[in-house]
Coordinates of C-alpha atoms (C1' of nucleotides) in Angstrom, one line a residue:
Chain A
M1 CA -18.4 -30.1 12.2
L2 CA -16.3 -28.0 10.0
E3 CA -15.6 -24.6 11.0
V4 CA -17.9 -22.1 9.5
A5 CA -17.3 -18.9 11.3
T6 CA -13.8 -18.5 10.1
L7 CA -14.9 -18.8 6.5
Q8 CA -17.0 -15.8 6.8
S9 CA -16.0 -12.5 7.9
P10 CA -17.1 -12.1 11.5
N11 CA -18.7 -8.9 10.5
P12 CA -19.9 -8.1 7.1
A13 CA -17.6 -5.6 5.6
V14 CA -19.3 -2.3 5.4
F15 CA -17.7 0.6 3.9
S16 CA -18.9 4.0 3.2
L17 CA -17.6 7.2 1.9
G18 CA -19.4 9.4 4.2
E19 CA -18.1 11.6 6.9
H20 CA -17.9 8.7 9.3
H21 CA -16.4 5.7 7.8
H22 CA -17.7 2.6 9.1
V23 CA -15.1 0.2 8.2
D24 CA -15.3 -3.2 9.6
V25 CA -13.9 -6.1 7.7
G26 CA -13.2 -8.2 10.7
F27 CA -9.6 -7.7 10.3
P28 CA -7.8 -8.1 13.6
E29 CA -6.4 -4.9 15.1
A30 CA -7.9 -2.8 12.4
T31 CA -9.7 0.0 13.9
V32 CA -11.9 2.2 11.9
E33 CA -9.4 4.8 11.8
E34 CA -6.6 2.5 11.0
D35 CA -8.4 0.6 8.4
D36 CA -9.7 3.7 6.8
F37 CA -6.3 5.1 6.8
L38 CA -4.9 2.0 5.4
L39 CA -7.1 2.4 2.5
D40 CA -5.8 5.8 1.9
Y41 CA -2.3 4.5 2.0
I42 CA -2.9 2.8 -1.1
D43 CA -2.2 4.6 -4.1
F44 CA -5.2 3.9 -6.2
S45 CA -3.1 5.1 -9.0
T46 CA -6.1 5.8 -10.9
C47 CA -8.0 5.4 -7.7
D48 CA -9.5 8.1 -5.6
M49 CA -11.9 5.9 -3.9
P50 CA -11.5 3.4 -1.2
F51 CA -11.0 0.0 -2.5
F52 CA -14.6 -0.9 -2.6
H53 CA -17.9 -0.4 -1.2
V54 CA -19.0 -3.6 0.3
D55 CA -22.3 -3.8 2.0
D56 CA -23.5 -7.1 1.1
G57 CA -21.2 -9.0 3.3
D58 CA -22.0 -12.2 1.4
D59 CA -19.5 -12.0 -1.2
I60 CA -16.5 -12.2 1.1
L61 CA -15.3 -15.6 0.1
P62 CA -13.5 -16.1 -3.1
D63 CA -15.9 -17.0 -5.8
L64 CA -15.0 -20.1 -7.6
E65 CA -15.3 -20.3 -11.2
V66 CA -17.2 -23.4 -12.0
D67 CA -19.0 -24.3 -15.1
P68 CA -22.1 -26.2 -14.3
T69 CA -22.3 -27.8 -17.6
E70 CA -18.9 -29.1 -17.3
L71 CA -19.7 -30.5 -13.9
L72 CA -22.8 -32.2 -15.2
A73 CA -20.8 -33.7 -18.0
E74 CA -18.2 -34.9 -15.6
F75 CA -20.6 -36.4 -13.2
A76 CA -22.3 -38.2 -15.9
D77 CA -19.2 -40.2 -16.2
E78 CA -19.1 -41.0 -12.6
P79 CA -22.4 -42.0 -11.4
A80 CA -21.2 -43.3 -8.1
T81 CA -19.8 -39.9 -7.2
T82 CA -22.8 -38.2 -8.4
T83 CA -25.2 -40.0 -6.2
V84 CA -23.2 -39.5 -3.2
L85 CA -22.7 -35.9 -3.8
S86 CA -26.2 -34.8 -4.4
P87 CA -27.1 -32.5 -1.6
A88 CA -30.7 -33.3 -2.1
A89 CA -30.1 -37.0 -1.8
E90 CA -28.0 -36.6 1.3
P91 CA -28.7 -33.5 3.2
A92 CA -25.7 -33.3 5.4
P93 CA -25.8 -31.3 8.5
D94 CA -23.0 -29.1 7.5
G95 CA -23.3 -29.4 3.8
C96 CA -19.9 -31.0 3.6
E97 CA -20.5 -34.4 4.8
T98 CA -21.9 -35.5 1.5
H99 CA -18.9 -34.1 -0.1
H100 CA -16.6 -36.1 2.0
G101 CA -18.7 -39.1 1.8
G102 CA -18.3 -39.0 -1.9
E103 CA -14.7 -39.1 -1.8
A104 CA -14.4 -41.6 1.0
K105 CA -14.3 -44.5 -1.3
T106 CA -12.0 -43.2 -3.9
A107 CA -8.6 -44.7 -4.4
A108 CA -7.2 -41.3 -3.9
E109 CA -8.3 -41.1 -0.4
T110 CA -6.9 -44.4 0.6
E111 CA -3.6 -43.3 -0.8
L112 CA -3.5 -40.0 1.1
P113 CA -2.4 -39.7 4.6
A114 CA -4.6 -38.0 7.0
E115 CA -2.0 -35.4 7.7
M116 CA -2.0 -34.1 4.2
G117 CA -4.3 -31.4 5.0
M118 CA -1.9 -29.9 7.4
E119 CA 0.6 -28.9 5.0
L120 CA 0.3 -30.0 1.5
P121 CA 2.9 -28.6 -0.8
E122 CA 1.5 -26.8 -3.7
G123 CA 2.6 -26.9 -7.2
K124 CA 5.2 -29.5 -7.8
G125 CA 4.5 -31.0 -4.5
E126 CA 1.0 -32.0 -5.5
T127 CA 0.2 -35.5 -5.7
K128 CA -0.3 -36.5 -9.2
G129 CA -2.3 -39.1 -10.9
L130 CA -5.1 -39.4 -8.4
L131 CA -8.6 -39.8 -9.3
S132 CA -10.6 -36.8 -10.2
S133 CA -14.0 -37.6 -8.8
E134 CA -13.3 -35.7 -5.6
E135 CA -12.4 -32.6 -7.4
K136 CA -15.6 -32.9 -9.3
D137 CA -17.4 -33.2 -6.0
V138 CA -15.9 -30.0 -4.9
R139 CA -16.8 -28.3 -8.0
Q140 CA -20.4 -29.3 -7.7
H141 CA -20.4 -28.0 -4.2
N142 CA -18.9 -24.8 -5.4
D143 CA -21.7 -24.5 -7.8
N144 CA -24.1 -25.1 -5.0
N145 CA -22.5 -22.4 -3.1
K146 CA -23.1 -19.9 -5.7
N147 CA -26.7 -20.9 -6.0
N148 CA -27.7 -21.5 -2.5
N149 CA -25.7 -19.3 -0.2
N150 CA -25.6 -22.2 2.0
V151 CA -23.2 -21.8 4.9
G152 CA -22.1 -25.3 4.9
D153 CA -21.6 -25.2 1.2
E154 CA -19.7 -22.1 1.7
V155 CA -17.3 -24.0 3.8
C156 CA -16.8 -26.5 1.2
S157 CA -16.3 -24.0 -1.5
A158 CA -13.7 -22.2 0.6
V159 CA -12.0 -25.5 1.1
T160 CA -11.9 -26.2 -2.5
T161 CA -10.2 -22.9 -3.1
D162 CA -7.1 -24.2 -1.7
D163 CA -5.0 -27.2 -1.1
S164 CA -2.8 -26.2 1.7
S165 CA -4.3 -23.5 3.7
A166 CA -2.7 -24.9 6.7
V167 CA 0.2 -22.6 6.6
V168 CA -1.2 -20.6 9.3
G169 CA -1.8 -23.6 11.3
S170 CA -4.2 -22.8 14.1
E171 CA -7.4 -22.5 12.2
N172 CA -6.4 -25.3 10.0
S173 CA -5.9 -27.4 13.0
K174 CA -9.4 -26.7 14.1
S175 CA -10.6 -27.5 10.7
S176 CA -8.8 -30.7 10.6
A177 CA -10.1 -31.8 14.0
S178 CA -13.6 -30.9 12.9
A179 CA -13.3 -32.7 9.7
E180 CA -12.1 -35.7 11.4
G181 CA -14.8 -35.8 13.8
H182 CA -17.7 -35.1 11.7
S183 CA -17.7 -38.2 9.6
K184 CA -16.5 -41.7 9.8
M185 CA -15.8 -41.5 6.1
T186 CA -13.6 -38.5 6.4
S187 CA -10.5 -38.9 8.4
K188 CA -9.0 -36.4 6.2
P189 CA -9.2 -32.7 6.9
A190 CA -11.3 -30.6 4.6
S191 CA -8.3 -29.0 3.2
A192 CA -6.8 -32.3 2.5
A193 CA -9.9 -33.3 0.7
A194 CA -9.5 -30.2 -1.4
A195 CA -5.9 -31.0 -2.0
T196 CA -6.9 -34.4 -3.2
K197 CA -9.3 -32.8 -5.5
S198 CA -6.8 -30.5 -7.0
S199 CA -4.2 -33.1 -7.4
H200 CA -5.4 -35.0 -10.4
G201 CA -3.5 -32.9 -12.9
R202 CA -6.6 -30.8 -13.1
R203 CA -6.1 -27.2 -12.4
K204 CA -7.2 -26.0 -9.1
V205 CA -10.3 -23.9 -8.9
K206 CA -9.3 -20.3 -9.3
V207 CA -9.3 -18.0 -6.5
D208 CA -11.4 -15.1 -7.2
W209 CA -9.6 -12.1 -5.8
T210 CA -12.6 -10.2 -4.8
P211 CA -12.3 -6.7 -3.6
E212 CA -12.5 -7.8 -0.1
L213 CA -9.9 -10.4 -0.6
H214 CA -7.6 -8.0 -2.4
R215 CA -8.1 -5.5 0.3
R216 CA -7.0 -7.9 2.9
F217 CA -4.1 -8.7 0.8
V218 CA -3.1 -5.1 0.5
Q219 CA -3.6 -4.6 4.2
A220 CA -1.3 -7.4 4.8
V221 CA 1.3 -6.0 2.5
E222 CA 0.9 -2.6 4.1
Q223 CA 1.3 -4.1 7.5
L224 CA 4.4 -6.0 6.6
G225 CA 6.0 -3.3 4.7
L226 CA 7.0 -3.7 1.2
D227 CA 10.3 -5.2 2.0
K228 CA 8.8 -7.9 4.1
A229 CA 5.8 -8.6 2.0
V230 CA 6.5 -12.1 1.0
P231 CA 3.8 -14.7 0.3
S232 CA 4.2 -16.6 3.5
R233 CA 4.0 -13.6 5.7
I234 CA 1.2 -12.2 3.8
L235 CA -0.6 -15.4 4.1
E236 CA 0.0 -15.4 7.8
L237 CA -1.5 -12.0 8.2
M238 CA -4.4 -12.7 6.0
G239 CA -5.2 -15.8 8.0
N240 CA -6.5 -18.8 6.3
E241 CA -10.1 -18.0 6.3
Y242 CA -9.9 -17.6 2.6
R243 CA -8.0 -20.8 2.3
L244 CA -5.4 -19.3 0.2
T245 CA -2.1 -20.9 -0.5
R246 CA 1.3 -19.4 -0.6
H247 CA 1.2 -19.8 -4.3
N248 CA -2.1 -18.0 -4.5
I249 CA -0.5 -15.1 -2.7
A250 CA 2.7 -15.3 -4.6
S251 CA 0.9 -15.2 -7.9
H252 CA -1.3 -12.3 -6.9
L253 CA 1.7 -10.5 -5.5
Q254 CA 3.6 -11.0 -8.7
R255 CA 0.7 -9.9 -10.8
S256 CA 0.1 -6.9 -8.6
H257 CA 3.7 -5.9 -8.7
R258 CA 3.9 -6.3 -12.4
K259 CA 0.9 -4.1 -12.8
H260 CA 2.3 -1.6 -10.5
L261 CA 5.5 -1.3 -12.4
M262 CA 3.7 -1.2 -15.7
A263 CA 1.5 1.6 -14.5
R264 CA 4.6 3.4 -13.3
E265 CA 6.3 3.1 -16.6
A266 CA 3.2 4.1 -18.5
G267 CA 2.9 7.1 -16.2
A268 CA 6.5 7.9 -16.7
A269 CA 6.2 8.0 -20.4
S270 CA 3.2 10.2 -20.0
W271 CA 5.0 12.5 -17.6
T272 CA 7.9 12.8 -19.9
Q273 CA 5.7 13.7 -22.7
K274 CA 4.0 16.3 -20.6
R275 CA 7.2 17.8 -19.5
Q276 CA 8.4 18.0 -22.9
M277 CA 5.3 19.8 -23.9
Y278 CA 5.7 22.1 -21.0
A279 CA 9.3 22.8 -22.0
A280 CA 8.1 23.5 -25.5
A281 CA 5.5 25.9 -24.2
G282 CA 8.1 27.9 -22.5
G283 CA 6.9 27.9 -18.9
P284 CA 4.0 27.6 -16.6
R285 CA 0.7 28.2 -18.0
K286 CA -2.0 30.4 -16.6
E287 CA -5.3 29.0 -17.3
A288 CA -7.4 30.4 -14.6
A289 CA -8.7 33.1 -16.9
A290 CA -9.6 30.5 -19.3
G291 CA -11.6 28.7 -16.7
G292 CA -9.4 25.7 -16.6
G293 CA -7.9 26.7 -13.3
P294 CA -4.3 27.6 -12.7
W295 CA -1.7 24.9 -12.5
V296 CA 1.9 24.9 -12.5
V297 CA 4.4 22.5 -13.8
P298 CA 6.2 20.9 -11.0
T299 CA 9.6 22.1 -10.1
V300 CA 10.8 18.7 -9.3
G301 CA 10.4 15.4 -10.8
F302 CA 7.3 13.5 -10.1
P303 CA 6.0 10.1 -10.5
P304 CA 3.6 9.3 -13.2
P305 CA 0.0 10.4 -13.3
G306 CA -2.1 8.8 -10.7
T307 CA 0.7 8.6 -8.2
M308 CA 0.6 10.7 -5.2
A309 CA 3.3 13.1 -6.1
H310 CA 1.9 13.4 -9.5
A311 CA -1.4 14.5 -8.1
G312 CA 0.5 16.7 -5.7
M313 CA 2.3 18.4 -8.4
A314 CA -0.7 20.3 -9.5
H315 CA -1.8 22.5 -6.8
H316 CA -2.9 26.0 -6.9
P317 CA -0.1 28.3 -6.2
G318 CA -0.3 29.8 -2.8
Q319 CA -2.6 27.1 -1.6
P320 CA -1.7 24.0 0.3
P321 CA -0.7 21.2 -2.1
P322 CA -3.0 18.3 -2.2
F323 CA -2.2 15.4 -0.1
C324 CA -1.2 12.3 -2.0
R325 CA -1.5 8.8 -1.2
P326 CA 1.9 7.5 -0.4
L327 CA 2.0 4.0 -1.4
H328 CA 1.4 2.9 -4.9
V329 CA -0.2 -0.4 -4.2
W330 CA -2.4 -1.9 -6.7
C331 CA -6.0 -1.5 -7.4
H332 CA -8.1 -4.5 -7.6
P333 CA -7.8 -6.0 -11.1
T334 CA -11.5 -5.6 -11.7
G335 CA -11.2 -2.0 -11.2
V336 CA -14.0 -2.0 -8.6
D337 CA -11.7 -0.1 -6.4
A338 CA -10.6 2.1 -9.1
P339 CA -11.0 5.8 -8.6
L340 CA -13.4 8.0 -10.2
P341 CA -12.0 9.4 -13.3
L342 CA -10.1 12.5 -12.7
S343 CA -10.5 15.3 -15.0
P344 CA -8.0 16.4 -15.8
P345 CA -6.5 13.3 -14.3
S346 CA -3.3 14.7 -13.0
M347 CA -4.7 18.0 -11.7
L348 CA -6.8 16.8 -8.8
P349 CA -5.8 16.1 -5.3
V350 CA -6.2 12.6 -4.2
W351 CA -6.5 13.2 -0.6
P352 CA -10.1 12.2 0.1
R353 CA -12.3 15.1 0.7
H354 CA -14.2 13.3 3.3
L355 CA -11.1 12.8 5.4
A356 CA -9.7 15.1 7.9
P357 CA -6.3 16.4 7.1
P358 CA -3.6 14.1 7.9
P359 CA -1.9 14.5 11.2
A360 CA 1.3 16.4 11.7
W361 CA 3.5 13.4 11.3
A362 CA 3.1 13.9 7.6
H363 CA 5.4 16.8 7.9
Q364 CA 8.2 15.2 9.7
P365 CA 9.7 11.8 9.0
P366 CA 10.5 9.6 11.9
M367 CA 14.1 9.5 12.8
D368 CA 14.2 6.0 14.0
P369 CA 17.1 4.3 12.1
V370 CA 15.2 1.1 12.1
Y371 CA 12.5 2.8 10.2
W372 CA 14.8 4.1 7.6
H373 CA 16.4 0.8 7.4
Q374 CA 13.1 -0.6 6.5
Q375 CA 12.6 2.1 3.9
Y376 CA 15.9 1.3 2.4
N377 CA 15.2 -2.4 2.2
A378 CA 11.9 -1.7 0.6
A379 CA 13.5 0.4 -2.0
R380 CA 16.2 -2.1 -2.6
K381 CA 13.7 -4.8 -3.0
W382 CA 11.1 -3.1 -5.0
G383 CA 13.2 -0.5 -6.7
P384 CA 12.8 3.2 -6.7
Q385 CA 9.5 2.7 -8.4
A386 CA 8.1 1.4 -5.2
V387 CA 8.9 4.6 -3.5
T388 CA 6.5 7.4 -4.0
Q389 CA 6.4 10.9 -3.0
C390 CA 3.8 12.5 -1.0
V391 CA 3.1 16.0 0.0
P392 CA 1.7 17.1 3.3
P393 CA -1.9 18.0 3.5
T394 CA -1.1 21.6 4.3
M395 CA 1.9 23.7 3.6
P396 CA 4.2 23.2 6.5
P397 CA 5.2 26.2 8.4
A398 CA 8.8 25.7 7.7
P399 CA 9.8 27.2 4.4
M400 CA 10.4 23.8 3.1
M401 CA 8.0 21.7 1.3
Q402 CA 8.5 18.2 2.4
R403 CA 6.8 15.3 1.0
F404 CA 6.5 12.4 3.2
A405 CA 4.5 9.3 3.3
A406 CA 1.9 8.4 5.7
P407 CA 2.9 7.9 9.3
P408 CA 3.9 4.6 10.7
M409 CA 0.8 2.9 12.0
P410 CA 0.8 1.2 15.3
G411 CA 2.1 -2.2 14.7
M412 CA 2.6 -1.5 11.1
M413 CA 5.6 -1.1 9.0
P414 CA 5.9 2.4 7.6
H415 CA 6.3 3.1 4.0
P416 CA 9.0 4.2 1.9
M417 CA 9.1 7.9 1.7
Y418 CA 11.1 10.6 0.3
R419 CA 13.2 13.0 2.1
P420 CA 13.9 16.5 1.0
I421 CA 17.1 17.4 -0.6
P422 CA 17.9 20.7 -2.1
L423 CA 16.8 21.1 -5.6
P424 CA 18.6 23.2 -8.1
P425 CA 16.9 26.2 -9.5
S426 CA 13.9 25.3 -11.3
P427 CA 12.1 26.8 -14.3
V428 CA 9.3 27.8 -11.9
P429 CA 10.1 30.8 -9.7
Q430 CA 10.6 29.8 -6.2
S431 CA 9.8 32.2 -3.4
N432 CA 11.9 30.3 -1.1
K433 CA 15.2 28.8 -2.0
V434 CA 14.2 25.6 -0.2
A435 CA 10.8 25.5 -1.7
G436 CA 12.1 23.3 -4.4
L437 CA 13.5 20.6 -2.2
Q438 CA 13.5 17.5 -4.0
L439 CA 12.6 14.5 -2.1
Q440 CA 14.7 11.5 -2.2
L441 CA 14.6 8.0 -0.8
D442 CA 16.5 7.1 2.2
A443 CA 16.7 9.7 4.9
H444 CA 20.2 8.8 6.1
P445 CA 21.8 7.3 3.1
S446 CA 25.4 6.6 2.5
K447 CA 27.1 8.6 -0.1
E448 CA 26.8 5.8 -2.4
S449 CA 23.1 5.6 -1.9
I450 CA 22.9 9.3 -2.4
D451 CA 24.7 9.0 -5.6
A452 CA 22.6 6.2 -6.7
A453 CA 19.5 8.1 -5.9
I454 CA 20.7 11.1 -7.8
G455 CA 21.5 8.8 -10.6
D456 CA 18.0 7.5 -10.5
V457 CA 16.7 11.0 -10.5
L458 CA 18.6 11.7 -13.6
V459 CA 17.6 8.5 -15.2
K460 CA 14.0 8.2 -14.3
P461 CA 11.9 10.2 -16.6
W462 CA 9.5 11.0 -13.9
L463 CA 12.3 12.4 -11.8
P464 CA 13.9 14.7 -14.1
L465 CA 16.3 17.4 -13.3
P466 CA 16.3 20.5 -15.3
L467 CA 18.6 20.2 -18.1
G468 CA 22.0 21.6 -17.5
L469 CA 21.7 21.6 -13.8
K470 CA 23.8 19.5 -11.6
P471 CA 22.4 17.6 -8.6
P472 CA 23.2 19.1 -5.2
S473 CA 26.1 17.8 -3.3
L474 CA 25.7 15.8 -0.2
D475 CA 27.2 18.6 1.9
S476 CA 24.7 21.0 0.6
V477 CA 21.9 18.6 1.3
M478 CA 23.0 18.1 4.9
S479 CA 23.6 21.8 5.4
E480 CA 20.2 22.7 4.1
L481 CA 18.6 20.1 6.2
H482 CA 20.4 21.4 9.2
K483 CA 19.2 24.9 8.5
Q484 CA 15.7 23.7 8.4
G485 CA 16.0 22.1 11.8
I486 CA 16.1 18.6 10.7
P487 CA 18.4 16.6 12.9
K488 CA 21.6 15.6 11.6
V489 CA 22.1 12.2 10.4
P490 CA 22.6 9.8 13.3
P491 CA 25.9 7.9 13.0
A492 CA 24.2 4.6 12.9
A493 CA 22.0 5.7 10.1
T494 CA 24.7 7.0 7.9
T495 CA 25.5 3.5 6.9
N496 CA 23.5 1.8 4.4
C497 CA 21.3 -1.2 5.2
D498 CA 24.0 -3.6 4.4
G499 CA 25.9 -2.3 7.2
A500 CA 28.5 -0.7 5.0
A501 CA 29.6 2.7 6.1
Chain B
dG1 C1' 13.7 -29.1 2.2
dT2 C1' 11.6 -24.8 1.8
dA3 C1' 10.3 -20.4 0.1
dG4 C1' 10.5 -16.6 -3.1
dG5 C1' 9.9 -15.2 -7.5
dA6 C1' 10.2 -15.3 -12.6
dA7 C1' 8.5 -17.6 -16.4
dT8 C1' 5.1 -20.2 -18.4
dA9 C1' 0.7 -22.6 -19.0
dT10 C1' -4.2 -22.7 -18.9
Chain C
dT1 C1' -6.6 -11.2 -18.6
dA2 C1' -6.5 -13.6 -14.3
dT3 C1' -4.9 -17.3 -12.1
dA4 C1' -2.3 -21.6 -11.6
dT5 C1' 1.7 -24.2 -12.2
dT6 C1' 6.4 -25.0 -13.1
dC7 C1' 11.0 -24.1 -12.6
dC8 C1' 15.1 -22.0 -10.9
dT9 C1' 17.6 -20.1 -7.3
dA10 C1' 18.9 -18.9 -2.6

DNA sequence: GTAGGAATAT
DNA sequence: TATATTCCTA
């Protein structure tokens, strides 16, 4: 028998936006709070809603894009395969046996070692020039899956999604053993069969990155930390229940990152424009009387609209600034996880109303050098764009407005965050001289990294410094931090992550 | 040989 | 546009 349970989420994913968030996606170690919190880690850029609202639980597996007409046409050319594959003609116990039976007699199978399913290289490693009947088999079963919601078929469809899901190993091993045992005609693991099918020069069946799948992906990225979020590791964390390949992950990662950066740039342009408009207007506007609500132009640079800090930039004076999601990580391409439209987009807080205020950690960054090392690496890998600002849910008691990312989750890598550094006088009056602290990446940077960061501030349109003002010196930064009670830089942390002092 | 990631193809 | 595939590099 092929494994079935692993191909379905143990518990149907149920999300709600109510007061008590029932979040259960069957993701290991994910408690309700953690999971929910993870969602809020994600900068939905345009997103103010959790990734998705899933209550059907049936659409967990990646959908496979199959054109039935194409299948029919293909099968018309291969009668032998067609007859074997017909579920009606051969109602296999698990819905897959017919599938494997069909491929059993192909030349492809005879050429393939039984071990292929354990680790089939994707891409260039694919076997080429094999027969295509098996792939067609798979496709037909995929089609059946969509129509029948058959568990067994679901297994098959999941299998077809991938050719080398064995990266994780354990589950695949089970699958292999099952596949081997379930049919005399199938000595090959299910994934191997899929590999065969996808190895005729024909493109693999697309993985449909459903919201659930994407969410798992994001969770994995979050868990790993941006600097360690590489396809193989992501794949490990996601498990192989979706039968994804490293290339699937890599492709999605690449795409997501690209979108992320594009959104950043677009937002940067938007922000620059707004700032210019503000400058032309001559100062903060008071719109409360006009019914539009008061807002102030930020005193420090902010990421583009939709990012946390951008949202945080617009808070009512004297009131706690809205909390912002710290990590700008990718909405689902379909937009199902996209936020409700903000109106005006940049003026609303993004901290979910249904959530309790974040805990106190939001006000104080961890001082663990390892942590900052990770932040540094993340910034190095993803660039300063990957680092976003975040404001605490409530104004901290200290006369310093710090903006830090979400707290390190148990067992999770924390996120890049900004640290406060003194900000030169801003166009907006500051009641406190440290109220305009600008946040900067890397809590304990080397002087070089400070300079680099400052340079970035000067360069990045969304981190503008007032014209004619010079960035603060390192000494002034440290002095101010010391005044505010922030521990001095640990010696070990004063070096950058390359170990250079 | 393998993995990551950019570029390119579909 | 989303995804797969290829190619290059480390």
